[in-house]
Coordinates of C-alpha atoms and ligand atoms in Angstrom, one line a residue:
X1 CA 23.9 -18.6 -18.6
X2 CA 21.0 -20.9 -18.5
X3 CA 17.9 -19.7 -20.1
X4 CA 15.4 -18.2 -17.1
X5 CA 11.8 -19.6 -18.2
X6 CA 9.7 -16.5 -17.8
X7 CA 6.7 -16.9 -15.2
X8 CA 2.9 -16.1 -15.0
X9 CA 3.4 -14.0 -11.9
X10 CA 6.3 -11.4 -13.4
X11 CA 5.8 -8.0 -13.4
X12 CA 7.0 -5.8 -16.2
X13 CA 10.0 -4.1 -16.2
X14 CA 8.2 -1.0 -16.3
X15 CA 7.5 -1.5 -12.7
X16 CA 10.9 -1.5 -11.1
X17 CA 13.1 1.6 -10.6
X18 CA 16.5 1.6 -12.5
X19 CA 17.9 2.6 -9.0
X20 CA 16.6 -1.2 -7.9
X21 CA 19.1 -2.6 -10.6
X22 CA 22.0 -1.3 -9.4
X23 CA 24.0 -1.5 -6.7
X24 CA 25.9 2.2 -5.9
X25 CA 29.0 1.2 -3.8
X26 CA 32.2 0.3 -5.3
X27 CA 33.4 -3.1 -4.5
X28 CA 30.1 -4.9 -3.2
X29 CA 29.9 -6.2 -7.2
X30 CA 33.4 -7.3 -7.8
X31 CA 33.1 -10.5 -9.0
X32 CA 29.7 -10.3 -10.6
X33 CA 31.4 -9.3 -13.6
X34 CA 29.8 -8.2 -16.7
X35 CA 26.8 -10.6 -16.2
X36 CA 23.9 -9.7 -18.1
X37 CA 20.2 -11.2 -18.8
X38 CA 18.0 -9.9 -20.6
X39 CA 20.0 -7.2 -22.3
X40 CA 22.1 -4.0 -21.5
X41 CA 20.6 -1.9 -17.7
X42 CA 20.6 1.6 -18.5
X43 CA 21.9 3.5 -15.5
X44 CA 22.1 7.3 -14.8
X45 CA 25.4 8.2 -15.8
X46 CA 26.5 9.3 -12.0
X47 CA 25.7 5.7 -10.9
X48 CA 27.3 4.3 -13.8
X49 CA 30.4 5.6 -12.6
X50 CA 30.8 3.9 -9.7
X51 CA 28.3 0.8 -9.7
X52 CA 28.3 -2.4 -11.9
X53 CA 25.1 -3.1 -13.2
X54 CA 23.3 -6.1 -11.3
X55 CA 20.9 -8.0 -13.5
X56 CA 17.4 -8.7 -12.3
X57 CA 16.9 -12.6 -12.3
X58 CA 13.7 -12.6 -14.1
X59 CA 12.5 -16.1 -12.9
X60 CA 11.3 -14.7 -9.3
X61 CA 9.2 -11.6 -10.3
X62 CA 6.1 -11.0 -8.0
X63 CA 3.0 -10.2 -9.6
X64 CA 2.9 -7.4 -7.5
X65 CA 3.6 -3.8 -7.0
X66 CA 7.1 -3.3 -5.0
X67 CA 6.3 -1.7 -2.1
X68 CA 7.6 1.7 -1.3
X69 CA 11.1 1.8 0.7
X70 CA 10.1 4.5 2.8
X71 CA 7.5 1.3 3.9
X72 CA 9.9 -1.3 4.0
X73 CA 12.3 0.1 5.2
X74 CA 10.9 1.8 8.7
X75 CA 8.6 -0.5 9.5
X76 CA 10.1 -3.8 10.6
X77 CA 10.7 -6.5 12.9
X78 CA 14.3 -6.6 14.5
X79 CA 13.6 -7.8 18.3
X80 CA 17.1 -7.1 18.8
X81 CA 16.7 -3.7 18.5
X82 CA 13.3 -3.6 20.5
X83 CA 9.8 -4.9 20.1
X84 CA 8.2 -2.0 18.2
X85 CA 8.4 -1.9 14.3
X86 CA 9.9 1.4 14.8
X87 CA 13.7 0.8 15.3
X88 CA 15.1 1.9 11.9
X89 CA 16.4 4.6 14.0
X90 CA 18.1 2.9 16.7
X91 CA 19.8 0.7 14.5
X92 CA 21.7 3.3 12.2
X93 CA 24.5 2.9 15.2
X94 CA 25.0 -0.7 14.1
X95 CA 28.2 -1.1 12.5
X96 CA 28.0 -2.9 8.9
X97 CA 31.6 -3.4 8.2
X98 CA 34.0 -5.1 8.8
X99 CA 31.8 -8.4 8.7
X100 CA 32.9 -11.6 9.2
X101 CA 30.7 -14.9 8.9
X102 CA 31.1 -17.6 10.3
X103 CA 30.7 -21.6 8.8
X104 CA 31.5 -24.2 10.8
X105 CA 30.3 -27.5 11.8
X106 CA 29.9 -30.7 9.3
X107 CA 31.4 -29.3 6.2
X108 CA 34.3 -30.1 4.5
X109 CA 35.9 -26.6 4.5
X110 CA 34.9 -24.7 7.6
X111 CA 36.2 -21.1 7.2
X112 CA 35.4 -17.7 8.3
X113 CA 34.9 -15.2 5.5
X114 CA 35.1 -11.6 5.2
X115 CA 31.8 -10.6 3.7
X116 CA 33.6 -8.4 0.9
X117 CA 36.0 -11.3 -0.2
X118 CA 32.7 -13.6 -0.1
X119 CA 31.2 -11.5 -2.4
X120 CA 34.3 -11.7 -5.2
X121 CA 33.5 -15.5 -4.8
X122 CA 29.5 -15.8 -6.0
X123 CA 27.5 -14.0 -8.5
X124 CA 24.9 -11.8 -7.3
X125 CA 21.6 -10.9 -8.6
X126 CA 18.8 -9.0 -7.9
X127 CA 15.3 -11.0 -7.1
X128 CA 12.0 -9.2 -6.9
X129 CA 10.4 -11.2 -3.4
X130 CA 7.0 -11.3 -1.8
X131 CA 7.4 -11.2 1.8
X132 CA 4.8 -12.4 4.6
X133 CA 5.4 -11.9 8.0
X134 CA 3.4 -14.4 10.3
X135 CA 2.0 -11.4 11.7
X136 CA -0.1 -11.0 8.3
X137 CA 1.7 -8.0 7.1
X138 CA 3.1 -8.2 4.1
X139 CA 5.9 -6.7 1.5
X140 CA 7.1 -7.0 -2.1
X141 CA 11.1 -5.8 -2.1
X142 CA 13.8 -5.9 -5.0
X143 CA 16.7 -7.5 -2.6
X144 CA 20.3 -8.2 -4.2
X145 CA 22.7 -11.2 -3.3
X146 CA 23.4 -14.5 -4.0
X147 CA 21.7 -17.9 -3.7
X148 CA 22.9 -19.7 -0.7
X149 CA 23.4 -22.8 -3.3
X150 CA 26.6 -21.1 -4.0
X151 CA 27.8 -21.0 -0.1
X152 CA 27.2 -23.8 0.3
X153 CA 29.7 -24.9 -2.7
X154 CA 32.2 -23.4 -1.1
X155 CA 31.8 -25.0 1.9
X156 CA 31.1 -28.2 1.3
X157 CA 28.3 -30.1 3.9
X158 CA 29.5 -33.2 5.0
X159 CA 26.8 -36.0 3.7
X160 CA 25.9 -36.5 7.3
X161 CA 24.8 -33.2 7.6
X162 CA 21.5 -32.6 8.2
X163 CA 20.7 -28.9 8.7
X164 CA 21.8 -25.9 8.9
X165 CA 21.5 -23.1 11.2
X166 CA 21.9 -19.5 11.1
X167 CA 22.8 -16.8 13.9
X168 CA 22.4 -13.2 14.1
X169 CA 24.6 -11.0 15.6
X170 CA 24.7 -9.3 19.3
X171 CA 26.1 -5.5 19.1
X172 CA 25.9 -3.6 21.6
X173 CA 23.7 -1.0 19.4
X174 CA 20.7 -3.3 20.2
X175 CA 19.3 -2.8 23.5
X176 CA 16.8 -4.8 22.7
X177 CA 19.0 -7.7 23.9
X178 CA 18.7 -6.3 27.8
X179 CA 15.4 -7.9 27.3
X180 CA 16.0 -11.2 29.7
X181 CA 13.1 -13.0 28.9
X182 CA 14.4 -13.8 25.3
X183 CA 16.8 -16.8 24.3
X184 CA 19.7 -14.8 22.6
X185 CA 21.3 -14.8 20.5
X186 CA 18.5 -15.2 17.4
X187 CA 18.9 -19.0 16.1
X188 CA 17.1 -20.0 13.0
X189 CA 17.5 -23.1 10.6
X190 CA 16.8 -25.0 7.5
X191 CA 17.0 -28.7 6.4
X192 CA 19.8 -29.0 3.9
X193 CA 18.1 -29.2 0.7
X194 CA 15.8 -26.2 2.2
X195 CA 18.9 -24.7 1.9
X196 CA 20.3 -26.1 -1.3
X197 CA 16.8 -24.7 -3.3
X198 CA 17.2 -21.7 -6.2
X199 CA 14.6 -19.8 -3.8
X200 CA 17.1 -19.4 -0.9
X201 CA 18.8 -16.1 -1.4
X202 CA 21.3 -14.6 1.2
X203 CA 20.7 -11.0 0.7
X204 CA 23.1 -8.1 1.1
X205 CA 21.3 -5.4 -0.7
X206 CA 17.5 -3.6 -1.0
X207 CA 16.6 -1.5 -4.1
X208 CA 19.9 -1.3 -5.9
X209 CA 21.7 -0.2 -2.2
X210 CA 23.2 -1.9 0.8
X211 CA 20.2 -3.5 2.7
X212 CA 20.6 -1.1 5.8
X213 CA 20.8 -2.2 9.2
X214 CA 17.2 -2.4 10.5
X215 CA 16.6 -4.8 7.5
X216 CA 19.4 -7.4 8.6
X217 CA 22.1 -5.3 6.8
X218 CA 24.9 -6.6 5.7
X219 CA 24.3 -9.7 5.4
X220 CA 20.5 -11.9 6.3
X221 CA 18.5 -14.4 4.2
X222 CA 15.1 -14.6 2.4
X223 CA 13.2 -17.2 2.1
X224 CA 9.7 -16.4 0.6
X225 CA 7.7 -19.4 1.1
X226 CA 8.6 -19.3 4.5
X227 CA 6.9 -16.8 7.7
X228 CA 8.9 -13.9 7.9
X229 CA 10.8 -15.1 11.3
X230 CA 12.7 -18.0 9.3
X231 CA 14.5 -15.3 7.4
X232 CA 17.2 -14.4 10.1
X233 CA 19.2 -10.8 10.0
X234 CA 22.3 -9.9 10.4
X235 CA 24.2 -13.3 10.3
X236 CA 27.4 -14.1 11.6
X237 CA 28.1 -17.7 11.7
X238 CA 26.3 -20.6 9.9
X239 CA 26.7 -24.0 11.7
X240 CA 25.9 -27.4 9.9
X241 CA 24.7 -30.2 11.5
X242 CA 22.9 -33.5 11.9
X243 CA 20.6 -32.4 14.2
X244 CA 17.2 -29.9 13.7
X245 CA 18.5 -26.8 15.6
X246 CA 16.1 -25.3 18.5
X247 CA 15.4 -21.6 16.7
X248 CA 14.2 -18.4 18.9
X249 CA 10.7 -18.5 18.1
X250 CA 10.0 -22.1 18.3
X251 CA 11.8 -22.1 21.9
X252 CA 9.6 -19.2 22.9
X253 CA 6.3 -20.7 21.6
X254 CA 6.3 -24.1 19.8
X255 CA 2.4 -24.1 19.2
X256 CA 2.8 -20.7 17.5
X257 CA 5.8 -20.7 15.7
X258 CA 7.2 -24.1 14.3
X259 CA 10.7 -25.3 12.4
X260 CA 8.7 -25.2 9.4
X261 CA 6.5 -22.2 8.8
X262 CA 6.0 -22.5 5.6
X263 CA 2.8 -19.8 4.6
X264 CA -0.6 -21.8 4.5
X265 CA -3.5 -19.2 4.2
X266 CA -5.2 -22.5 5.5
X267 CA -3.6 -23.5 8.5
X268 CA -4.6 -20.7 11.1
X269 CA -1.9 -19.3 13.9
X270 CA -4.0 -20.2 17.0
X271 CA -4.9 -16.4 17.8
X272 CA -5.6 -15.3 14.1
X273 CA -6.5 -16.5 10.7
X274 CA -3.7 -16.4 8.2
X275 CA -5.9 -16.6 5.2
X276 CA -5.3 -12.9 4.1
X277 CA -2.3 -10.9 4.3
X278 CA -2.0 -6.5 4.1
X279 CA 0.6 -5.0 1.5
X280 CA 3.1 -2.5 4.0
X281 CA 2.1 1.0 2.4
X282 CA -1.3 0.4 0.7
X283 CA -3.0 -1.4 3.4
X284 CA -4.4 -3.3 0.4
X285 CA -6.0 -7.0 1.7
X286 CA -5.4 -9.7 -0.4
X287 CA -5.8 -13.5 -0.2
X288 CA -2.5 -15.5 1.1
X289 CA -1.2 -18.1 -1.3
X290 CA 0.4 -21.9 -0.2
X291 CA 4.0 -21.4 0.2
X292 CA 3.0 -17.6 0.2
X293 CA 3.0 -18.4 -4.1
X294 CA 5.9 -20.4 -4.6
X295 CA 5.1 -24.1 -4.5
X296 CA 6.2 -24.7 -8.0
X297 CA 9.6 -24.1 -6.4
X298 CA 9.7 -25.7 -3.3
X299 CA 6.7 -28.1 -2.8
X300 CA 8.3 -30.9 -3.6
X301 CA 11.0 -30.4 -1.2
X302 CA 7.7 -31.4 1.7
X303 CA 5.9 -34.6 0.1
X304 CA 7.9 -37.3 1.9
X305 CA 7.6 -34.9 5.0
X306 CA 4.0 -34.8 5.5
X307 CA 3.9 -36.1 9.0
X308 CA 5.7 -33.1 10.1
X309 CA 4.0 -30.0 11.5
X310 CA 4.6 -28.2 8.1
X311 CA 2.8 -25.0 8.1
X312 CA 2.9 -23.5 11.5
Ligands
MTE1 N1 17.7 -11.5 14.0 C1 16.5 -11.3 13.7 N2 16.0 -11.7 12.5 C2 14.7 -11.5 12.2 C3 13.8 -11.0 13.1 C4 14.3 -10.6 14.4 O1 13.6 -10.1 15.3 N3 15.6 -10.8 14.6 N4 12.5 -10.8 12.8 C5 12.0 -11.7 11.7 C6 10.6 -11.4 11.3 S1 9.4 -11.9 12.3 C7 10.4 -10.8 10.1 S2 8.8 -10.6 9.5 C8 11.5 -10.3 9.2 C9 11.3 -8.8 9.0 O2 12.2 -8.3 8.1 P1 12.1 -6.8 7.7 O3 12.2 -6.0 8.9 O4 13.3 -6.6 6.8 O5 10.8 -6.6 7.0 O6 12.8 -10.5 9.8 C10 12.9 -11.7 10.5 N5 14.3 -11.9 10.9
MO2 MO1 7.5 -11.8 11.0

């Protein structure tokens, strides 16, 4: 294991429920073995039983409190469901298993996986993220997976691909996708070495359990220095390529919503400033950081990029 340098922003242990370090269904962990940083999780002997503990990568902590599930958890943005924030409801009828994904395009090994014989093949972790929607609401979530970097090892993108996009399912629990004026199904995309950084986690859990449906369950991506749309739910199929793919949002409104996104509390949407964000739960108002906090990850990734539309 390599040694995790400790950061200025962590929050102490303390802080995080031993629920969040575990996952509690049977299976999800094979594979992740007996990993362990930062010495032995205590679990509650029930939970012990049937969950292997998942270590908390201590190199992404958030310098903030997490915010409260009951927050995070039923107050979202899924517009397959339906435009409100209020769908966690509607989408308990959405079917997390069996899941297959998808890769195909420019790689070496295109294959479909079944998301519980993907998960025997990486090592999953659990990373503390801050979240910020482009809306200027804003969460701070314990979420479990792996790093994409791992996928795409598996894979193996051809050098001449570019990018690589990422769909979300259509199920027929989501009437939201009745809705005609919307370019279904939900496209987004990275550049490769986006995709290739530490920072980009597929996620398939939220506070120790299966992230649930109305989150992106069972399978979506974070990708903290980005707006909140670039981290697509639910995803069924990952397509490499050479070209940048046209993603829902930016098809919808270019000027509003760009390939990029990454947070810039200085470049303003054009109908609001984006200088502040509010924590989901306290309401709290606090100032937004450049790549929402994380440029000593991924800045470098955007100096020979500069004439692109970066931050919006
Ligand atoms: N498929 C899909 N993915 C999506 C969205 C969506 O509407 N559909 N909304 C995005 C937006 S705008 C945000 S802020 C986050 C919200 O994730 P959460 O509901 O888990 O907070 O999901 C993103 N991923
Ligand atoms: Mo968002």
């Amino acid at each position: 294991m390599p040694i995790l340098r400790r950061r200025g922003w962590e929050i102490p242990e303390s802080q995080v429920t031993a629920e969040s370090l575990m996952l509690n269904r049977r299976g999800v962990l094979a594979g992740a073995g007996a990993l362990s940083i930062g010495g032995a999780l205590v679990a509650p002997r029930a939970a012990r039983a049937q969950a292997a503990a998942l270590t908390r990568n201590p190199t992404f902590e958030a310098g903030r409190d997490l915010t409260e599930e009951k927050f995070s958890t039923t107050y979202n943005n899924f517009y397959e469901f339906n435009d409100s924030k209020n769908l966690w409801k509607e989408a308990q009828a959405f079917k997390q298993r069996p899941w297959a994904l998808k890769v195909d395009g420019m790689v070496k090994q295109p294959r479909t996986f079944d998301l519980d014989d993907l998960l025997k093949q990486v090592q999953q972790e659990e990373r503390i993220y801050r979240h910020r929607c482009v809306e200027t609401w804003a969460m701070t979530v314990p979420w479990s997976g792996f790093a994409l970097s791992q996928l795409l090892a598996l894979v193996e993108p051809l050098g001449s691909a570019k990018y690589v996009m990422f769909e979300t399912a259509q199920d027929k629990s989501m009437h939201g996708l009745n809705a005609p004026f919307y370019p279904w199904p939900y496209i987004e995309g990275l550049a490769i070495d986006e995709a290739a950084n530490d920072l980009a986690f597929m996620v398939t859990g939220m506070y120790g359990k299966p992230v649930p449906p109305q989150n992106g369950g069972p399978l979506r991506i974070a990708l903290p220095w980005k707006y909140g749309f670039k981290s697509a739910k639910s995803i069924v199929k990952m397509t490499f390529t050479d070209k940048r793919p046209s993603t829902f949002w930016e098809a919808i409104q270019s000027s509003e919503y760009g390939f990029w996104a990454n947070v810039n509390p200085e470049v303003a949407h054009p109908r609001w400033s984006q200088a502040h964000e509010r924590l989901l739960g306290s309401d709290e108002r606090v100032p937004t950081k450049l790549f929402n906090g994380y440029a000593a990850f991924v800045a470098g990734l955007y100096t020979d990029r500069k004439s692109e539309k970066l931050f919006m």
